[in-house]
XYZ file of N, CA and C in Angstrom:
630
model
N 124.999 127.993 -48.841
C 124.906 126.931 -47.840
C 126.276 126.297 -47.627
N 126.631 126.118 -46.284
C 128.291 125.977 -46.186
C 127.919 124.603 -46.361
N 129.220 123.603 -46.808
C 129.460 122.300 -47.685
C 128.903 120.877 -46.416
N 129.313 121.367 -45.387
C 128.992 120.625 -44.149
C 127.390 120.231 -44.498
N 126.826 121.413 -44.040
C 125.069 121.217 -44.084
C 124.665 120.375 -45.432
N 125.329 120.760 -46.427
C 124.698 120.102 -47.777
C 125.272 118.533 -47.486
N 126.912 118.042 -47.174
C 126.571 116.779 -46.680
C 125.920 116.056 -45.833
N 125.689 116.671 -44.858
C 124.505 116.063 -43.664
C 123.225 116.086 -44.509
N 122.394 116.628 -45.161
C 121.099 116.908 -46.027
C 121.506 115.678 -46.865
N 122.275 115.547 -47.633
C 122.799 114.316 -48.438
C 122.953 112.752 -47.850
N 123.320 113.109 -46.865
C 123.430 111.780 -46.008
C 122.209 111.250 -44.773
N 121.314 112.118 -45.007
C 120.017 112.237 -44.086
C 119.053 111.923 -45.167
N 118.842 112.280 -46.500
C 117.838 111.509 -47.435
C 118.701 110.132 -47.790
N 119.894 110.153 -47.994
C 120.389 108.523 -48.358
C 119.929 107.535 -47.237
N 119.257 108.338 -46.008
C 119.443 107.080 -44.748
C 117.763 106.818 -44.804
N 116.828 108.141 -45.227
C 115.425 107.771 -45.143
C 115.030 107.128 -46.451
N 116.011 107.431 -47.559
C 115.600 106.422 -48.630
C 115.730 104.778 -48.542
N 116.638 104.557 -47.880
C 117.468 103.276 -48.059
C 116.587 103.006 -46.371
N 115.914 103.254 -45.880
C 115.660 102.416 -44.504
C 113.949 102.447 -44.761
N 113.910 102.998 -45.783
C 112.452 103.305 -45.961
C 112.123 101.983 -47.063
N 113.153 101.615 -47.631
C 112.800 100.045 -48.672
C 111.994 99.231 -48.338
N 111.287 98.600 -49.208
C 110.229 97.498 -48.825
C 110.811 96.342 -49.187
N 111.170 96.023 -47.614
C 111.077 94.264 -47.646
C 111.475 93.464 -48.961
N 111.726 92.619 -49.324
C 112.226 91.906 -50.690
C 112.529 90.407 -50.161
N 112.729 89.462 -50.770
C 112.845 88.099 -49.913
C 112.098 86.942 -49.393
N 112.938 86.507 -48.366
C 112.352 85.426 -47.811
C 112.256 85.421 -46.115
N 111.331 85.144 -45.896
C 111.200 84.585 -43.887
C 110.676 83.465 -44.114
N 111.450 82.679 -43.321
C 111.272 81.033 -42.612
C 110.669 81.286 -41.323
N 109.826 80.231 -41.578
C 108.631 80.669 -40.399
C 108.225 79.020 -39.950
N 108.445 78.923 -38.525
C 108.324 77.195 -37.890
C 107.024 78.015 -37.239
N 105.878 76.283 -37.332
C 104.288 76.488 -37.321
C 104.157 75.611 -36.143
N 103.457 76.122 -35.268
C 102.918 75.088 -34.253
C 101.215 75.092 -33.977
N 100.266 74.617 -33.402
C 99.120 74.806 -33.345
C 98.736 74.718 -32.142
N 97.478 74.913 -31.497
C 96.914 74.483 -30.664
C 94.966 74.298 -30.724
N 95.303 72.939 -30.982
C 93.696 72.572 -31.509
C 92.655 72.870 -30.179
N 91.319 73.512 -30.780
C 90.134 73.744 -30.530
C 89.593 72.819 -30.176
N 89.401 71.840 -31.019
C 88.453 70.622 -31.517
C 89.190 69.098 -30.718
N 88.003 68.737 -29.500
C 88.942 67.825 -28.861
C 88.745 66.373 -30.041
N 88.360 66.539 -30.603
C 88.402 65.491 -31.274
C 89.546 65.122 -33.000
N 90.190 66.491 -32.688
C 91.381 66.763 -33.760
C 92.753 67.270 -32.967
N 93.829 66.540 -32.862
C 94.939 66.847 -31.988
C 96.026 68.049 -33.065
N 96.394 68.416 -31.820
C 97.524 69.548 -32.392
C 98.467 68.823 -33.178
N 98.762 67.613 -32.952
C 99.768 66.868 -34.111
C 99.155 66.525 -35.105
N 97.639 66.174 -35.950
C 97.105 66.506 -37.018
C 97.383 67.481 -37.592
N 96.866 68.504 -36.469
C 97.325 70.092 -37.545
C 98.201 70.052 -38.278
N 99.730 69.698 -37.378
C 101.014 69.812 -37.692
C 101.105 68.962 -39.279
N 100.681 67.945 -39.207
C 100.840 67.069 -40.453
C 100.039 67.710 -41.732
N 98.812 68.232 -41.203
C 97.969 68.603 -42.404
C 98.392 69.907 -43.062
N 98.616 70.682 -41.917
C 99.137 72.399 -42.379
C 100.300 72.287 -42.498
N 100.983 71.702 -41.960
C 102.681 71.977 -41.737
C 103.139 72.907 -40.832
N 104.338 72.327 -40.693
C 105.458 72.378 -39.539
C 106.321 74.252 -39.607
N 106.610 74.205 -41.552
C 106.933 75.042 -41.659
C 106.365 75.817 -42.615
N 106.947 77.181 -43.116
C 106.263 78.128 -43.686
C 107.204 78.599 -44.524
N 107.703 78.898 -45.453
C 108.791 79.698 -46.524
C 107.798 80.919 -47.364
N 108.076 81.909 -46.864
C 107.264 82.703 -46.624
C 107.701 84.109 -47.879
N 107.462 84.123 -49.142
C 108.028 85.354 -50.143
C 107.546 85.969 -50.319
N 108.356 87.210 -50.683
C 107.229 88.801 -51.065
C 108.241 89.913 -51.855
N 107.538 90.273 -52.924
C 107.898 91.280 -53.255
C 106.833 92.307 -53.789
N 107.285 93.233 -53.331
C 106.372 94.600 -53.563
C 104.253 94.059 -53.089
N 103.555 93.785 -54.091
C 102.289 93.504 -53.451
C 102.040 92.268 -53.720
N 102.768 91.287 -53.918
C 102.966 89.777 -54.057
C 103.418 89.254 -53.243
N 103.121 87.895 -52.653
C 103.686 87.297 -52.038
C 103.449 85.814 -52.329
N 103.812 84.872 -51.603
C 103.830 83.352 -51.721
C 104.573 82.817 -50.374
N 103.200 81.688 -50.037
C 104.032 80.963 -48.804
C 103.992 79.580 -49.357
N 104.968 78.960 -49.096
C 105.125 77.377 -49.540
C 105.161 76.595 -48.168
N 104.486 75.615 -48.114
C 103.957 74.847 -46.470
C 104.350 73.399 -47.292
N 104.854 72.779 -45.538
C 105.287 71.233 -46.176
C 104.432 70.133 -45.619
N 103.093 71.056 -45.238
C 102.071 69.787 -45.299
C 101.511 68.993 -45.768
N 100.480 68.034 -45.803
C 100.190 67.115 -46.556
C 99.155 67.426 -47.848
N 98.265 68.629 -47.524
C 97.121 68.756 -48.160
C 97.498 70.001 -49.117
N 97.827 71.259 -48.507
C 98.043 72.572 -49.137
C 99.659 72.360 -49.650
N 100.227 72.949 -50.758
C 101.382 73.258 -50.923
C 101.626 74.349 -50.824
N 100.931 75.176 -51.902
C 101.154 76.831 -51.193
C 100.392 77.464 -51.743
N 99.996 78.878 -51.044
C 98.933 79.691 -51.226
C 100.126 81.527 -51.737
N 99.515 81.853 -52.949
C 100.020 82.720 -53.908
C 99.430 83.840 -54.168
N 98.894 85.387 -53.329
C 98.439 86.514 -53.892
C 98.910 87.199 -54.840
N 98.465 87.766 -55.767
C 98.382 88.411 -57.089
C 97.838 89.662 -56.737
N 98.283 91.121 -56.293
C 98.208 91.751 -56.256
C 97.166 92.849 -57.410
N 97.284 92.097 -58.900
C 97.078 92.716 -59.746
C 95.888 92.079 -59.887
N 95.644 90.991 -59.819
C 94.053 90.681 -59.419
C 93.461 90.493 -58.254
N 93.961 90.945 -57.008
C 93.404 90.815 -55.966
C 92.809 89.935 -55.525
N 93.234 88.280 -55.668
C 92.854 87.422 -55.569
C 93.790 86.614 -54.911
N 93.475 85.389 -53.808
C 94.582 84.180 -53.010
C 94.464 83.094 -53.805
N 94.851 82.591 -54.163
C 95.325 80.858 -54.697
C 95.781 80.213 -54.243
N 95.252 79.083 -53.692
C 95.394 77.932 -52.983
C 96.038 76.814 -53.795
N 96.937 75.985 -54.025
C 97.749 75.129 -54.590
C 98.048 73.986 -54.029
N 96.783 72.947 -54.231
C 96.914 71.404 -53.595
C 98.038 70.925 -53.600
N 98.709 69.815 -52.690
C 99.468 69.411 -52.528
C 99.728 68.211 -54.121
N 98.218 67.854 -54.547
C 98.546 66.739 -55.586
C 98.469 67.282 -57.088
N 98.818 69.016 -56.785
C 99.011 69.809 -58.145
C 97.859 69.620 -59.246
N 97.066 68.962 -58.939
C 95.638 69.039 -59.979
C 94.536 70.042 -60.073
N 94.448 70.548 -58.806
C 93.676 71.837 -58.481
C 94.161 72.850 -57.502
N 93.905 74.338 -58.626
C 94.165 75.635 -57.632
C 92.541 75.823 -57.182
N 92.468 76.648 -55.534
C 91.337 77.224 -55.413
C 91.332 78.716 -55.322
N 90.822 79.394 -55.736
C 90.822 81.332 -55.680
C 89.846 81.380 -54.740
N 90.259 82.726 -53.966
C 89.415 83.198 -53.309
C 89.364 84.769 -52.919
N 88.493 85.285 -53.096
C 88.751 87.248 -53.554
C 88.914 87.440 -52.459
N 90.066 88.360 -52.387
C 91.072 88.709 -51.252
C 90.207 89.591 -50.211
N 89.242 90.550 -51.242
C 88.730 91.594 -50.885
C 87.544 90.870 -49.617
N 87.413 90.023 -49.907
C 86.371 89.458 -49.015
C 86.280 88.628 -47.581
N 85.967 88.942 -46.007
C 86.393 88.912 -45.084
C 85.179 88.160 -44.840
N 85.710 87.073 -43.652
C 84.352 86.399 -42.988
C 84.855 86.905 -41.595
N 85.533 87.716 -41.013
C 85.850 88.336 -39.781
C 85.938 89.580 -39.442
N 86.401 90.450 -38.792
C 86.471 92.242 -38.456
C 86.819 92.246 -37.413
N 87.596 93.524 -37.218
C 88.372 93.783 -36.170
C 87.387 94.678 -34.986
N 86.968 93.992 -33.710
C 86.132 94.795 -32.713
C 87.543 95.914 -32.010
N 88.563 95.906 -31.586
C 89.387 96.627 -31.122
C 91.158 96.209 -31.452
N 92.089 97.299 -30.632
C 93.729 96.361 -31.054
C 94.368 97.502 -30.453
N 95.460 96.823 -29.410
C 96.376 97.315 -29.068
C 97.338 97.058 -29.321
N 98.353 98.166 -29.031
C 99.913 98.325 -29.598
C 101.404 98.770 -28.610
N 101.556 97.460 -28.412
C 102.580 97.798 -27.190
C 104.357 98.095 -28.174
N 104.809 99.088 -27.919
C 106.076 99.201 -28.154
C 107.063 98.850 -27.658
N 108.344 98.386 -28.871
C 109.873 97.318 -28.235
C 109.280 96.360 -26.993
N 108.375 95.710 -27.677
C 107.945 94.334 -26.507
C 108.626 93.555 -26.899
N 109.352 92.531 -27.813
C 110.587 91.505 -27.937
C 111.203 91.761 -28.972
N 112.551 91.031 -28.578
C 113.275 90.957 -29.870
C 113.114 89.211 -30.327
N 113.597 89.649 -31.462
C 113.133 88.225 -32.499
C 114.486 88.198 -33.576
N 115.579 87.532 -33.448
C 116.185 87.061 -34.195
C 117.916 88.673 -34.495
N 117.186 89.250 -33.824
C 118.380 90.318 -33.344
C 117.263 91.012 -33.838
N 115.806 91.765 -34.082
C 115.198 92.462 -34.742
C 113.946 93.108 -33.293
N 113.918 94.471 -33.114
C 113.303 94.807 -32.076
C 111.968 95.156 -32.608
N 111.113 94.220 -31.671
C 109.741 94.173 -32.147
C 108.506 95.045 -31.472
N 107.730 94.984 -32.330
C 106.584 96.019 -31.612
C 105.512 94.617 -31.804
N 104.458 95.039 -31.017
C 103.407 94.043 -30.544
C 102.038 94.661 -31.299
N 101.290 94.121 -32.164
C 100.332 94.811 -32.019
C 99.232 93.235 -32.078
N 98.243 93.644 -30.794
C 96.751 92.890 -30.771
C 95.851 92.702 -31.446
N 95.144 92.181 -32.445
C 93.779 92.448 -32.608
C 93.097 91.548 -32.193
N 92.000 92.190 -31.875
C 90.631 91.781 -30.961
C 89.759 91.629 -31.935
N 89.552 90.109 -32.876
C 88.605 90.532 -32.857
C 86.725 88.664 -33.467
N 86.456 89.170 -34.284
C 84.635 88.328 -34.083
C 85.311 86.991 -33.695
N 86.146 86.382 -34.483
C 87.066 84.739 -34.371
C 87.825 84.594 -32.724
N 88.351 85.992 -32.573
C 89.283 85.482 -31.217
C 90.000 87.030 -31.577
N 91.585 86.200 -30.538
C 92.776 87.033 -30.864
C 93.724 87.252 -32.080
N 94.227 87.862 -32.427
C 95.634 88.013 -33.366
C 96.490 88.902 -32.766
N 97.889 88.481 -32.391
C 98.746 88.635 -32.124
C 100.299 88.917 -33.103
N 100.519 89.645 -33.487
C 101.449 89.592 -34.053
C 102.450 90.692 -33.514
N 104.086 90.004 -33.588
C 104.972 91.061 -33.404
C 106.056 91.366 -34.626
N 106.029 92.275 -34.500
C 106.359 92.928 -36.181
C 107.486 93.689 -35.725
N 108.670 93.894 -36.988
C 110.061 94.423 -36.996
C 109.856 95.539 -37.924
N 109.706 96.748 -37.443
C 109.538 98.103 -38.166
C 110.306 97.902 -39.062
N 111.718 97.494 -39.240
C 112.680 97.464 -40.244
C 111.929 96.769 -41.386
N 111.304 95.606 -41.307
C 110.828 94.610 -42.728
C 109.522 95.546 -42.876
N 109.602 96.361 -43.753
C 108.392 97.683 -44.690
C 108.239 96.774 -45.632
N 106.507 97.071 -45.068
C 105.899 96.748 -46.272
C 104.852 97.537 -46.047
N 104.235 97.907 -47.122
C 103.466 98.901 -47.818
C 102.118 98.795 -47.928
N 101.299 99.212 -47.027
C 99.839 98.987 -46.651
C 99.041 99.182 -47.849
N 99.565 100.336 -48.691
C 98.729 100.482 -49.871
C 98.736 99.837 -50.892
N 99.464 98.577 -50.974
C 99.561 97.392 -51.810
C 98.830 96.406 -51.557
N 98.117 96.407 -50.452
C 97.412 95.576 -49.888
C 95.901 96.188 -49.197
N 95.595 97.196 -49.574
C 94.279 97.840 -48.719
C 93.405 97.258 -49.304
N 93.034 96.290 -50.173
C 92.088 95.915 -50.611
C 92.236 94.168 -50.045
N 92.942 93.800 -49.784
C 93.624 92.349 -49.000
C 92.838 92.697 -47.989
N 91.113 92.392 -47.885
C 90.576 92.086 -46.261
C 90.523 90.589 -45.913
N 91.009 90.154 -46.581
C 90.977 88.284 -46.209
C 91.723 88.304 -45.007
N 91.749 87.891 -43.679
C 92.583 87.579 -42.816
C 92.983 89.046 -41.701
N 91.938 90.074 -42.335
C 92.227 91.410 -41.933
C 93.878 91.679 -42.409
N 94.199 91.346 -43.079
C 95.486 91.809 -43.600
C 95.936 93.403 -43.589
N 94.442 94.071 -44.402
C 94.580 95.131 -45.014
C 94.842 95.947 -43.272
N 94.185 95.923 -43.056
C 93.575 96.246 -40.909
C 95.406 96.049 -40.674
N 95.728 94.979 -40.362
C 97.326 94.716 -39.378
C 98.440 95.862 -40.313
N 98.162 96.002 -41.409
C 99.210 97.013 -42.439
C 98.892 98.105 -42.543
N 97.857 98.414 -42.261
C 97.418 99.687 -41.917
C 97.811 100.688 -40.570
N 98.600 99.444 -39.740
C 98.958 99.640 -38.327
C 100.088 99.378 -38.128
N 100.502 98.339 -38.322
C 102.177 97.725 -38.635
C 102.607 98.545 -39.599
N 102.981 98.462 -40.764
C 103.265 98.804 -41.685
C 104.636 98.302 -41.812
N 104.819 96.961 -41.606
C 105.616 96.043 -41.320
C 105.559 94.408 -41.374
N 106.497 93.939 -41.767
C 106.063 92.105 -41.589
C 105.993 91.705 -40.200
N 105.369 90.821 -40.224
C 105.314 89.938 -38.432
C 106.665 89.067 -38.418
N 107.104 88.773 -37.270
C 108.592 87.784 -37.354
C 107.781 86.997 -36.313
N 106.378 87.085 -35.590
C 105.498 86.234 -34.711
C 104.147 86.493 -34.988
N 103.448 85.125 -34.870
C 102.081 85.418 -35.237
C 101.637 84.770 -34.471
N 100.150 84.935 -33.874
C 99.446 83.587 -32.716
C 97.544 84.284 -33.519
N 97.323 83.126 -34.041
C 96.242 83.993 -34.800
C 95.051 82.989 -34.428
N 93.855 83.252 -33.958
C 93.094 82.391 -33.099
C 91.946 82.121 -34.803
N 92.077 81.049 -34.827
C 90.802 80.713 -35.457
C 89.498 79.432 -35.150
N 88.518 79.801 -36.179
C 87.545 78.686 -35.176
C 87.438 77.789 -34.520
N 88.829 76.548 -35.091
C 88.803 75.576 -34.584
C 90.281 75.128 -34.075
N 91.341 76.679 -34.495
C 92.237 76.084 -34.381
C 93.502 77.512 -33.480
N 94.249 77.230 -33.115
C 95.365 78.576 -32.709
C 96.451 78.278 -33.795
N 97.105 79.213 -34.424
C 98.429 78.674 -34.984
C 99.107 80.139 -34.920
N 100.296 79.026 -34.288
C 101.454 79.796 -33.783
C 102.379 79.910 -35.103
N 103.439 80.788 -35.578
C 104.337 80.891 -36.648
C 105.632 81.702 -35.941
N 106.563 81.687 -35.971
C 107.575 82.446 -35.552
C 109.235 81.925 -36.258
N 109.260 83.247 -37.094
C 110.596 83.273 -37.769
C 112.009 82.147 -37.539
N 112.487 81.829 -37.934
C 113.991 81.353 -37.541
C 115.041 81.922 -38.675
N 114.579 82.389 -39.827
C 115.427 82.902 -40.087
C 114.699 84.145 -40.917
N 115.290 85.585 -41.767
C 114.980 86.363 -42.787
C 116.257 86.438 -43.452
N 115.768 86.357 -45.226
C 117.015 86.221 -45.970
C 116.713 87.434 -47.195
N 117.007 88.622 -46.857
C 116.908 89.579 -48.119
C 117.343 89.079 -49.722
N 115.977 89.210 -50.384
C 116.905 88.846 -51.830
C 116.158 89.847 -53.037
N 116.872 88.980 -53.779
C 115.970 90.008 -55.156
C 115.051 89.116 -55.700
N 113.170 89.167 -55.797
C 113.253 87.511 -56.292
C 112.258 88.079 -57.943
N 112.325 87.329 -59.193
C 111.890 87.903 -60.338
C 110.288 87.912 -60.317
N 109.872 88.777 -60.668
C 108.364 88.471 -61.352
C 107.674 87.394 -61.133
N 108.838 86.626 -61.924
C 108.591 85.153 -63.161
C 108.444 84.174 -61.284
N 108.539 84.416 -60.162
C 108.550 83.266 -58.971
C 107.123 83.236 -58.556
N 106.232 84.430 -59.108
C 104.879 84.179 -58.500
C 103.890 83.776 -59.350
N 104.114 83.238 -60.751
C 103.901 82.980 -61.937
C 102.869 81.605 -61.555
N 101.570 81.373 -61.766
C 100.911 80.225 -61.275
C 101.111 79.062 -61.880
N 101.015 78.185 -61.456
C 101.459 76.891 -62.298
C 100.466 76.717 -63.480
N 100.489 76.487 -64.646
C 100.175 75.962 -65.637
C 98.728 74.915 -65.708
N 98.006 74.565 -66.577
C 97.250 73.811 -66.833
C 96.903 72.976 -65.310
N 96.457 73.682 -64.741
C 96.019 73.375 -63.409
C 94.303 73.895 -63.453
N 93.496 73.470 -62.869
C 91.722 73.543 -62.892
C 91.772 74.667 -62.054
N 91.381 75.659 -62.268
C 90.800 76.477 -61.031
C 89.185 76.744 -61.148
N 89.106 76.514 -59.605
C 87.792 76.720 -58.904
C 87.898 77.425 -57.377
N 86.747 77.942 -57.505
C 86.517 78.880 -56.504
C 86.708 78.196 -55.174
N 87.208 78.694 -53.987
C 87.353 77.969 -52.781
C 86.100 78.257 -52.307
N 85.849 77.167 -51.807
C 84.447 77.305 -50.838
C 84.186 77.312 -49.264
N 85.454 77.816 -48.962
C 86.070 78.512 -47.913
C 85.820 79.818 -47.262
């Protein structure tokens, strides 16, 4: 094999290894709403859920930290397949099995390079479905790995990664009483340890009744 071909072969797996990485880090994510319920305003939301989103993940873990009043942040555990909810007044976590969906997807379309988001060219994908819409536009580049999550039907998660196979940098996700909008302002690649998704300590857990 002349030396040429073996460097191109060499430099063609270095580019599908290294572009093929999963995601690592952080996305900052600003929250807006649009309330359902005329008797609850979109600036409640804002105060109760929060404004913003700090959004981490590595491999089948993740953690979002919110600077609202009620939730602080909600923490999947991959290895138990379970969400944790983390009150704002740190006295009680609530769990809730990931595996378990109060929604399903009736249909979903997938429009290709529909926006860019932050210099990152996005693909669109729809779902249609029992609650409303979900909207998300996702950056092929941020991989993440559907099979770390196929058991994640909370939120149809497992469903959008199965299709994306990618993070969202936009979300518009219709729920019963509420719309909430999320869209990136920044992504910051990092390395983050184990030890960051580690649950807090001597905290009560009980089941969410959610």
């Amino acid at each position: 094999m002349k030396p040429g071909i073996i460097a191109f072969l060499i430099l063609s797996l270095w580019a599908k290894n290294n572009f093929a990485q999963l995601f690592e880090g952080e996305i900052i994510y600003k929250n807006s709403y649009k309330s359902k319920v005329s008797s609850f305003s979109d600036a409640q939301w804002k105060s109760i859920v929060g404004s913003q989103n700090l959004y981490f993940i590595k491999g089948g873990n993740y953690k979002s930290e919110l600077n609202g009043s009620v939730v602080a942040a909600y923490t999947y555990l991959a290895k138990d397949n379970m969400l944790y909810t983390e009150l704002r007044d740190g006295n009680i976590m609530y769990w809730s099995d990931a595996s378990e969906s109060k929604d399903s997807i009736i249909s979903f379309e997938v429009r290709k390079n529909a926006v860019h988001i932050l210099g990152y060219n996005c693909d669109e994908l729809i779902l249609h479905t029992k609650k409303g819409t979900q909207t998300y536009d996702y950056a092929p580049l941020l991989t993440a790995d559907p099979l770390l999550y196929v058991n994640h039907r909370f939120g149809n998660w497992n469903e959008y990664l199965k299709i994306a196979g990618a993070l969202p940098l936009r979300m518009e996700v219709e729920e019963d009483q509420v719309i909430i909008i999320s869209e990136a302002a920044a992504v910051i690649p990092s390395k983050l340890g184990d030890d960051f998704f580690v649950l807090p300590p001597d905290v009560k857990m009980i089941k969410s009744p959610y």
